[in-house]
Amino acid sequence: MSIYENTLKTLEEECRLRNIPEGLGGLDLISNDYMSLATRHLEFIKEYQDRFGTPLMSASASRLLQRHQNEHNAFEKMLESLYNKKILLLNSGYHANTGALSAMSVPGTLIISDKLIHASMIDGIRLGHGDTARFAHNDMAMLRKILEKKASLYKNIVVAVESVYSMDGDLAPLKELVEIKKEYPNVLLYVDEAHAFGVFGENGLGLAEELGLLPEIDVLVVTLGKAAAGYGAFIATSETLHSFFINCSRSFIFSTALPPSVAAWDMLMIEKLVGMSEERLYLKELSEWFRNEVEAITGMRCQSRSQIIPIHAGSASRAIEMAQKLREAGIDALPIRRPTVAAGTERLRLSLSADLTKEDLVRVLEIIKVCF
Ligand SMILES: Cc1ncc(COP(=O)(O)O)c(C=O)c1O
């Protein structure tokens, strides 16, 4: 048996073998289409064509060598006026985090991260080969301890967090992080808003906007394949770091840029998202109600404060079994296992969106009841 076959066999024995799902088509509790914009895409195609015509389907070069930049430039300008920061488009959230964090790991830098940050951030930090430290999830006392010990030893410290954690749906204590940052002149705050963008904030710009903290965040990453119903990512940052990423971020320099057609679509979707305050409020209230119902059934406290609601199963096999029960009832939910989450914390990750109704979720709760 080859080493690769051996790996697959072990994964299978541990209930961790992944497959691309097939035959899904029930009630959607999987997608990150939080504002249901992706589901409604046909409504916007005519407006897209009237506004943009038929933009190119390929950039045909990396951004630094690209001949046709109109859509990218217009999109970045529009985002700059929303964030009041410099904006750099990247090809995906994975590109953004690997490119930015690896570039920031210059000698003299310490990157301190929350233990539950997304794999793309972990990979970026690893690629940088720099000095690193981690604090237990949302443990600000531990972050303070690391800073007390190490801040004076480094020229530059980057504290990297997500604003809404992708597997738990809980929030980073952004206010406290900003207070801590203010105590240290060499600390920069790096915040991935992948799951907050579109959902939090008056204009849907994310949790930093909701808390009035946008000016305090040094590097803010947003992915466009979730609530923004498109593809790609952007970084909102200072003039200096914007130019630094253009010059030093390898995933920006050495990869073909987003197709102009995609940049135009992303821009249209964000114009829609900005005005969706009613949907944001509806999703918030629906999520709160659903979370309380889940807590009552499971008897477990749920840390989520967002539209992402995990239901802990305790093992991979139980998570698979629960997903199967939901599937049989016409509800799409997938089990989340190692290495995405730690052993023993396997779960269903239910992702709510603005087109769900309470009646839909009552059906879901009935099946969850059977599992507990
Ligand atoms: C927190 C977070 N950051 C980054 C990414 C990567 O973004 P993308 O899918 O655009 O590569 C994801 C998930 O996909 C994510 O959940």
mmCIF file of N, CA and C in Angstrom, residues 127-228:
data_model
loop_
_atom_site.group_PDB
_atom_site.id
_atom_site.type_symbol
_atom_site.label_atom_id
_atom_site.label_comp_id
_atom_site.label_asym_id
_atom_site.label_seq_id
_atom_site.Cartn_x
_atom_site.Cartn_y
_atom_site.Cartn_z
ATOM 1 N N LEU A 127 4.213 30.434 6.355
ATOM 2 C CA LEU A 127 5.019 30.782 5.172
ATOM 3 C C LEU A 127 6.036 31.868 5.486
ATOM 4 N N GLY A 128 5.707 32.717 6.456
ATOM 5 C CA GLY A 128 6.588 33.829 6.800
ATOM 6 C C GLY A 128 7.839 33.395 7.543
ATOM 7 N N HIS A 129 7.818 32.171 8.137
ATOM 8 C CA HIS A 129 8.967 31.638 8.892
ATOM 9 C C HIS A 129 9.467 32.604 9.962
ATOM 10 N N GLY A 130 8.599 33.461 10.469
ATOM 11 C CA GLY A 130 9.044 34.429 11.481
ATOM 12 C C GLY A 130 8.728 33.940 12.884
ATOM 13 N N ASP A 131 8.937 34.816 13.864
ATOM 14 C CA ASP A 131 8.636 34.462 15.251
ATOM 15 C C ASP A 131 7.130 34.554 15.481
ATOM 16 N N THR A 132 6.608 33.598 16.224
ATOM 17 C CA THR A 132 5.156 33.560 16.435
ATOM 18 C C THR A 132 4.826 33.209 17.890
ATOM 19 N N ALA A 133 3.650 33.594 18.304
ATOM 20 C CA ALA A 133 3.108 33.164 19.600
ATOM 21 C C ALA A 133 1.603 33.065 19.431
ATOM 22 N N ARG A 134 0.966 32.251 20.298
ATOM 23 C CA ARG A 134 -0.491 32.110 20.177
ATOM 24 C C ARG A 134 -1.128 32.271 21.551
ATOM 25 N N PHE A 135 -2.335 32.817 21.564
ATOM 26 C CA PHE A 135 -3.072 32.866 22.832
ATOM 27 C C PHE A 135 -4.335 32.013 22.705
ATOM 28 N N ALA A 136 -4.789 31.471 23.865
ATOM 29 C CA ALA A 136 -6.008 30.653 23.858
ATOM 30 C C ALA A 136 -7.144 31.526 23.323
ATOM 31 N N HIS A 137 -8.120 30.866 22.737
ATOM 32 C CA HIS A 137 -9.181 31.583 22.016
ATOM 33 C C HIS A 137 -9.809 32.715 22.844
ATOM 34 N N ASN A 138 -9.718 33.898 22.301
ATOM 35 C CA ASN A 138 -10.305 35.117 22.903
ATOM 36 C C ASN A 138 -9.789 35.416 24.306
ATOM 37 N N ASP A 139 -8.646 34.861 24.679
ATOM 38 C CA ASP A 139 -8.115 35.036 26.040
ATOM 39 C C ASP A 139 -7.221 36.285 26.086
ATOM 40 N N MET A 140 -7.842 37.401 26.438
ATOM 41 C CA MET A 140 -7.119 38.672 26.420
ATOM 42 C C MET A 140 -6.075 38.754 27.534
ATOM 43 N N ALA A 141 -6.316 38.027 28.643
ATOM 44 C CA ALA A 141 -5.321 38.033 29.730
ATOM 45 C C ALA A 141 -4.034 37.387 29.227
ATOM 46 N N MET A 142 -4.198 36.317 28.457
ATOM 47 C CA MET A 142 -3.016 35.623 27.931
ATOM 48 C C MET A 142 -2.296 36.490 26.891
ATOM 49 N N LEU A 143 -3.071 37.177 26.071
ATOM 50 C CA LEU A 143 -2.450 38.086 25.087
ATOM 51 C C LEU A 143 -1.650 39.157 25.819
ATOM 52 N N ARG A 144 -2.239 39.713 26.885
ATOM 53 C CA ARG A 144 -1.527 40.749 27.649
ATOM 54 C C ARG A 144 -0.226 40.200 28.209
ATOM 55 N N LYS A 145 -0.282 38.957 28.719
ATOM 56 C CA LYS A 145 0.938 38.355 29.303
ATOM 57 C C LYS A 145 2.035 38.218 28.254
ATOM 58 N N ILE A 146 1.640 37.753 27.060
ATOM 59 C CA ILE A 146 2.643 37.584 25.982
ATOM 60 C C ILE A 146 3.253 38.948 25.653
ATOM 61 N N LEU A 147 2.387 39.963 25.561
ATOM 62 C CA LEU A 147 2.882 41.300 25.198
ATOM 63 C C LEU A 147 3.802 41.859 26.284
ATOM 64 N N GLU A 148 3.410 41.670 27.559
ATOM 65 C CA GLU A 148 4.263 42.182 28.655
ATOM 66 C C GLU A 148 5.663 41.598 28.549
ATOM 67 N N LYS A 149 5.712 40.299 28.188
ATOM 68 C CA LYS A 149 7.008 39.617 28.135
ATOM 69 C C LYS A 149 7.799 39.969 26.872
ATOM 70 N N LYS A 150 7.084 40.116 25.743
ATOM 71 C CA LYS A 150 7.810 40.140 24.460
ATOM 72 C C LYS A 150 7.817 41.483 23.727
ATOM 73 N N ALA A 151 6.906 42.381 24.092
ATOM 74 C CA ALA A 151 6.742 43.596 23.264
ATOM 75 C C ALA A 151 8.043 44.364 23.097
ATOM 76 N N SER A 152 8.848 44.415 24.164
ATOM 77 C CA SER A 152 10.068 45.237 24.086
ATOM 78 C C SER A 152 11.169 44.549 23.264
ATOM 79 N N LEU A 153 10.970 43.259 22.967
ATOM 80 C CA LEU A 153 12.016 42.516 22.237
ATOM 81 C C LEU A 153 11.865 42.638 20.722
ATOM 82 N N TYR A 154 10.738 43.175 20.274
ATOM 83 C CA TYR A 154 10.466 43.251 18.832
ATOM 84 C C TYR A 154 10.168 44.675 18.396
ATOM 85 N N LYS A 155 10.559 44.951 17.152
ATOM 86 C CA LYS A 155 10.270 46.263 16.582
ATOM 87 C C LYS A 155 8.779 46.379 16.258
ATOM 88 N N ASN A 156 8.238 45.259 15.869
ATOM 89 C CA ASN A 156 6.917 45.227 15.274
ATOM 90 C C ASN A 156 6.146 44.001 15.775
ATOM 91 N N ILE A 157 4.905 44.206 16.199
ATOM 92 C CA ILE A 157 4.096 43.051 16.624
ATOM 93 C C ILE A 157 2.759 43.099 15.896
ATOM 94 N N VAL A 158 2.366 41.965 15.317
ATOM 95 C CA VAL A 158 1.076 41.890 14.631
ATOM 96 C C VAL A 158 0.176 40.962 15.438
ATOM 97 N N VAL A 159 -0.976 41.461 15.843
ATOM 98 C CA VAL A 159 -1.946 40.607 16.542
ATOM 99 C C VAL A 159 -3.024 40.238 15.528
ATOM 100 N N ALA A 160 -3.160 38.934 15.261
ATOM 101 C CA ALA A 160 -4.042 38.469 14.179
ATOM 102 C C ALA A 160 -5.252 37.714 14.736
ATOM 103 N N VAL A 161 -6.434 38.192 14.358
ATOM 104 C CA VAL A 161 -7.686 37.558 14.820
ATOM 105 C C VAL A 161 -8.722 37.548 13.690
ATOM 106 N N GLU A 162 -9.799 36.791 13.916
ATOM 107 C CA GLU A 162 -10.987 36.923 13.064
ATOM 108 C C GLU A 162 -12.003 37.738 13.847
ATOM 109 N N SER A 163 -12.906 38.438 13.184
ATOM 110 C CA SER A 163 -13.906 39.176 13.966
ATOM 111 C C SER A 163 -15.079 38.268 14.329
ATOM 112 N N VAL A 164 -15.523 37.449 13.368
ATOM 113 C CA VAL A 164 -16.514 36.401 13.656
ATOM 114 C C VAL A 164 -15.819 35.079 13.335
ATOM 115 N N TYR A 165 -15.725 34.210 14.312
ATOM 116 C CA TYR A 165 -14.975 32.967 14.085
ATOM 117 C C TYR A 165 -15.797 31.982 13.255
ATOM 118 N N SER A 166 -15.115 31.428 12.245
ATOM 119 C CA SER A 166 -15.836 30.724 11.191
ATOM 120 C C SER A 166 -16.498 29.426 11.644
ATOM 121 N N MET A 167 -15.981 28.778 12.676
ATOM 122 C CA MET A 167 -16.545 27.493 13.085
ATOM 123 C C MET A 167 -17.374 27.597 14.361
ATOM 124 N N ASP A 168 -17.218 28.678 15.120
ATOM 125 C CA ASP A 168 -17.958 28.833 16.375
ATOM 126 C C ASP A 168 -18.977 29.949 16.316
ATOM 127 N N GLY A 169 -18.791 30.876 15.377
ATOM 128 C CA GLY A 169 -19.726 31.985 15.246
ATOM 129 C C GLY A 169 -19.629 32.992 16.382
ATOM 130 N N ASP A 170 -18.606 32.850 17.235
ATOM 131 C CA ASP A 170 -18.462 33.842 18.312
ATOM 132 C C ASP A 170 -17.604 35.009 17.831
ATOM 133 N N LEU A 171 -17.562 36.075 18.635
ATOM 134 C CA LEU A 171 -16.924 37.310 18.189
ATOM 135 C C LEU A 171 -15.617 37.550 18.921
ATOM 136 N N ALA A 172 -14.677 38.170 18.237
ATOM 137 C CA ALA A 172 -13.452 38.603 18.912
ATOM 138 C C ALA A 172 -13.784 39.816 19.765
ATOM 139 N N PRO A 173 -13.127 39.973 20.932
ATOM 140 C CA PRO A 173 -13.360 41.173 21.746
ATOM 141 C C PRO A 173 -12.614 42.367 21.128
ATOM 142 N N LEU A 174 -13.156 42.863 20.034
ATOM 143 C CA LEU A 174 -12.423 43.876 19.247
ATOM 144 C C LEU A 174 -12.128 45.138 20.055
ATOM 145 N N LYS A 175 -13.077 45.542 20.930
ATOM 146 C CA LYS A 175 -12.862 46.770 21.719
ATOM 147 C C LYS A 175 -11.645 46.601 22.612
ATOM 148 N N GLU A 176 -11.580 45.443 23.270
ATOM 149 C CA GLU A 176 -10.450 45.207 24.187
ATOM 150 C C GLU A 176 -9.144 45.080 23.400
ATOM 151 N N LEU A 177 -9.232 44.469 22.234
ATOM 152 C CA LEU A 177 -8.024 44.348 21.402
ATOM 153 C C LEU A 177 -7.499 45.733 21.024
ATOM 154 N N VAL A 178 -8.432 46.643 20.726
ATOM 155 C CA VAL A 178 -8.016 48.007 20.367
ATOM 156 C C VAL A 178 -7.395 48.701 21.594
ATOM 157 N N GLU A 179 -8.014 48.483 22.766
ATOM 158 C CA GLU A 179 -7.432 49.086 23.992
ATOM 159 C C GLU A 179 -6.018 48.576 24.214
ATOM 160 N N ILE A 180 -5.835 47.271 24.043
ATOM 161 C CA ILE A 180 -4.503 46.671 24.252
ATOM 162 C C ILE A 180 -3.520 47.256 23.242
ATOM 163 N N LYS A 181 -3.967 47.337 21.993
ATOM 164 C CA LYS A 181 -3.089 47.882 20.946
ATOM 165 C C LYS A 181 -2.625 49.290 21.319
ATOM 166 N N LYS A 182 -3.530 50.076 21.909
ATOM 167 C CA LYS A 182 -3.186 51.467 22.233
ATOM 168 C C LYS A 182 -2.113 51.558 23.319
ATOM 169 N N GLU A 183 -1.979 50.470 24.091
ATOM 170 C CA GLU A 183 -0.949 50.485 25.149
ATOM 171 C C GLU A 183 0.444 50.227 24.593
ATOM 172 N N TYR A 184 0.521 49.735 23.351
ATOM 173 C CA TYR A 184 1.826 49.379 22.770
ATOM 174 C C TYR A 184 1.996 50.063 21.409
ATOM 175 N N PRO A 185 2.956 50.963 21.311
ATOM 176 C CA PRO A 185 3.112 51.692 20.036
ATOM 177 C C PRO A 185 3.564 50.800 18.884
ATOM 178 N N ASN A 186 4.104 49.613 19.190
ATOM 179 C CA ASN A 186 4.593 48.757 18.102
ATOM 180 C C ASN A 186 3.615 47.633 17.716
ATOM 181 N N VAL A 187 2.353 47.718 18.204
ATOM 182 C CA VAL A 187 1.386 46.653 17.886
ATOM 183 C C VAL A 187 0.470 47.083 16.736
ATOM 184 N N LEU A 188 0.314 46.172 15.757
ATOM 185 C CA LEU A 188 -0.642 46.368 14.664
ATOM 186 C C LEU A 188 -1.760 45.333 14.813
ATOM 187 N N LEU A 189 -2.981 45.740 14.491
ATOM 188 C CA LEU A 189 -4.110 44.796 14.580
ATOM 189 C C LEU A 189 -4.504 44.306 13.188
ATOM 190 N N TYR A 190 -4.550 42.999 13.039
ATOM 191 C CA TYR A 190 -4.891 42.345 11.765
ATOM 192 C C TYR A 190 -6.202 41.593 11.988
ATOM 193 N N VAL A 191 -7.259 41.979 11.274
ATOM 194 C CA VAL A 191 -8.576 41.375 11.526
ATOM 195 C C VAL A 191 -9.178 40.821 10.229
ATOM 196 N N ASP A 192 -9.509 39.541 10.251
ATOM 197 C CA ASP A 192 -10.175 38.899 9.115
ATOM 198 C C ASP A 192 -11.686 38.985 9.360
ATOM 199 N N GLU A 193 -12.376 39.717 8.495
ATOM 200 C CA GLU A 193 -13.828 39.938 8.661
ATOM 201 C C GLU A 193 -14.648 39.050 7.715
ATOM 202 N N ALA A 194 -14.068 37.923 7.285
ATOM 203 C CA ALA A 194 -14.725 37.069 6.281
ATOM 204 C C ALA A 194 -16.197 36.803 6.601
ATOM 205 N N HIS A 195 -16.498 36.501 7.871
ATOM 206 C CA HIS A 195 -17.870 36.092 8.207
ATOM 207 C C HIS A 195 -18.697 37.223 8.818
ATOM 208 N N ALA A 196 -18.104 38.398 8.922
ATOM 209 C CA ALA A 196 -18.833 39.550 9.468
ATOM 210 C C ALA A 196 -19.256 40.496 8.356
ATOM 211 N N PHE A 197 -18.503 40.481 7.259
ATOM 212 C CA PHE A 197 -18.794 41.398 6.158
ATOM 213 C C PHE A 197 -20.191 41.105 5.598
ATOM 214 N N GLY A 198 -20.957 42.166 5.408
ATOM 215 C CA GLY A 198 -22.324 42.012 4.883
ATOM 216 C C GLY A 198 -23.344 41.828 5.981
ATOM 217 N N VAL A 199 -22.902 41.305 7.131
ATOM 218 C CA VAL A 199 -23.833 40.904 8.183
ATOM 219 C C VAL A 199 -23.826 41.898 9.351
ATOM 220 N N PHE A 200 -22.656 42.441 9.682
ATOM 221 C CA PHE A 200 -22.528 43.378 10.802
ATOM 222 C C PHE A 200 -22.251 44.781 10.262
ATOM 223 N N GLY A 201 -22.642 45.787 11.050
ATOM 224 C CA GLY A 201 -22.326 47.169 10.695
ATOM 225 C C GLY A 201 -23.452 47.835 9.926
ATOM 226 N N GLU A 202 -23.540 49.144 10.083
ATOM 227 C CA GLU A 202 -24.625 49.906 9.447
ATOM 228 C C GLU A 202 -24.647 49.702 7.936
ATOM 229 N N ASN A 203 -23.475 49.693 7.331
ATOM 230 C CA ASN A 203 -23.384 49.484 5.875
ATOM 231 C C ASN A 203 -22.962 48.066 5.515
ATOM 232 N N GLY A 204 -22.918 47.206 6.521
ATOM 233 C CA GLY A 204 -22.503 45.827 6.277
ATOM 234 C C GLY A 204 -20.999 45.669 6.123
ATOM 235 N N LEU A 205 -20.230 46.643 6.606
ATOM 236 C CA LEU A 205 -18.777 46.561 6.390
ATOM 237 C C LEU A 205 -18.096 45.628 7.385
ATOM 238 N N GLY A 206 -18.823 45.205 8.410
ATOM 239 C CA GLY A 206 -18.252 44.229 9.329
ATOM 240 C C GLY A 206 -18.354 44.664 10.786
ATOM 241 N N LEU A 207 -17.758 43.854 11.663
ATOM 242 C CA LEU A 207 -17.870 44.111 13.101
ATOM 243 C C LEU A 207 -17.128 45.389 13.497
ATOM 244 N N ALA A 208 -16.003 45.668 12.834
ATOM 245 C CA ALA A 208 -15.249 46.887 13.174
ATOM 246 C C ALA A 208 -16.115 48.110 12.888
ATOM 247 N N GLU A 209 -16.877 48.072 11.802
ATOM 248 C CA GLU A 209 -17.771 49.204 11.519
ATOM 249 C C GLU A 209 -18.851 49.299 12.600
ATOM 250 N N GLU A 210 -19.439 48.147 12.937
ATOM 251 C CA GLU A 210 -20.523 48.146 13.932
ATOM 252 C C GLU A 210 -20.063 48.755 15.256
ATOM 253 N N LEU A 211 -18.807 48.490 15.628
ATOM 254 C CA LEU A 211 -18.303 48.971 16.916
ATOM 255 C C LEU A 211 -17.608 50.328 16.804
ATOM 256 N N GLY A 212 -17.631 50.913 15.619
ATOM 257 C CA GLY A 212 -16.983 52.222 15.425
ATOM 258 C C GLY A 212 -15.466 52.140 15.511
ATOM 259 N N LEU A 213 -14.904 50.987 15.132
ATOM 260 C CA LEU A 213 -13.457 50.791 15.320
ATOM 261 C C LEU A 213 -12.668 50.745 14.012
ATOM 262 N N LEU A 214 -13.319 51.057 12.901
ATOM 263 C CA LEU A 214 -12.597 50.928 11.619
ATOM 264 C C LEU A 214 -11.248 51.644 11.594
ATOM 265 N N PRO A 215 -11.165 52.875 12.115
ATOM 266 C CA PRO A 215 -9.867 53.569 12.019
ATOM 267 C C PRO A 215 -8.757 52.877 12.816
ATOM 268 N N GLU A 216 -9.141 52.032 13.781
ATOM 269 C CA GLU A 216 -8.129 51.411 14.651
ATOM 270 C C GLU A 216 -7.560 50.109 14.086
ATOM 271 N N ILE A 217 -8.187 49.578 13.045
ATOM 272 C CA ILE A 217 -7.728 48.286 12.516
ATOM 273 C C ILE A 217 -6.687 48.550 11.430
ATOM 274 N N ASP A 218 -5.504 47.982 11.599
ATOM 275 C CA ASP A 218 -4.404 48.282 10.666
ATOM 276 C C ASP A 218 -4.529 47.497 9.365
ATOM 277 N N VAL A 219 -4.914 46.222 9.491
ATOM 278 C CA VAL A 219 -5.106 45.405 8.286
ATOM 279 C C VAL A 219 -6.442 44.682 8.441
ATOM 280 N N LEU A 220 -7.353 44.987 7.527
ATOM 281 C CA LEU A 220 -8.677 44.373 7.611
ATOM 282 C C LEU A 220 -8.876 43.557 6.329
ATOM 283 N N VAL A 221 -9.175 42.274 6.502
ATOM 284 C CA VAL A 221 -9.321 41.387 5.338
ATOM 285 C C VAL A 221 -10.791 41.021 5.167
ATOM 286 N N VAL A 222 -11.274 41.139 3.925
ATOM 287 C CA VAL A 222 -12.659 40.754 3.626
ATOM 288 C C VAL A 222 -12.647 39.793 2.444
ATOM 289 N N THR A 223 -13.380 38.693 2.567
ATOM 290 C CA THR A 223 -13.506 37.766 1.436
ATOM 291 C C THR A 223 -14.826 38.062 0.723
ATOM 292 N N LEU A 224 -14.848 37.805 -0.576
ATOM 293 C CA LEU A 224 -16.012 38.208 -1.379
ATOM 294 C C LEU A 224 -16.872 37.023 -1.825
ATOM 295 N N GLY A 225 -16.524 35.832 -1.392
ATOM 296 C CA GLY A 225 -17.284 34.646 -1.798
ATOM 297 C C GLY A 225 -18.323 34.241 -0.763
ATOM 298 N N LYS A 226 -18.527 35.070 0.250
ATOM 299 C CA LYS A 226 -19.502 34.702 1.286
ATOM 300 C C LYS A 226 -20.711 35.642 1.138
ATOM 301 N N ALA A 227 -20.949 36.543 2.102
ATOM 302 C CA ALA A 227 -22.152 37.401 1.981
ATOM 303 C C ALA A 227 -22.107 38.241 0.714
ATOM 304 N N ALA A 228 -20.923 38.525 0.188
ATOM 305 C CA ALA A 228 -20.829 39.402 -0.988
ATOM 306 C C ALA A 228 -21.171 38.682 -2.290
#
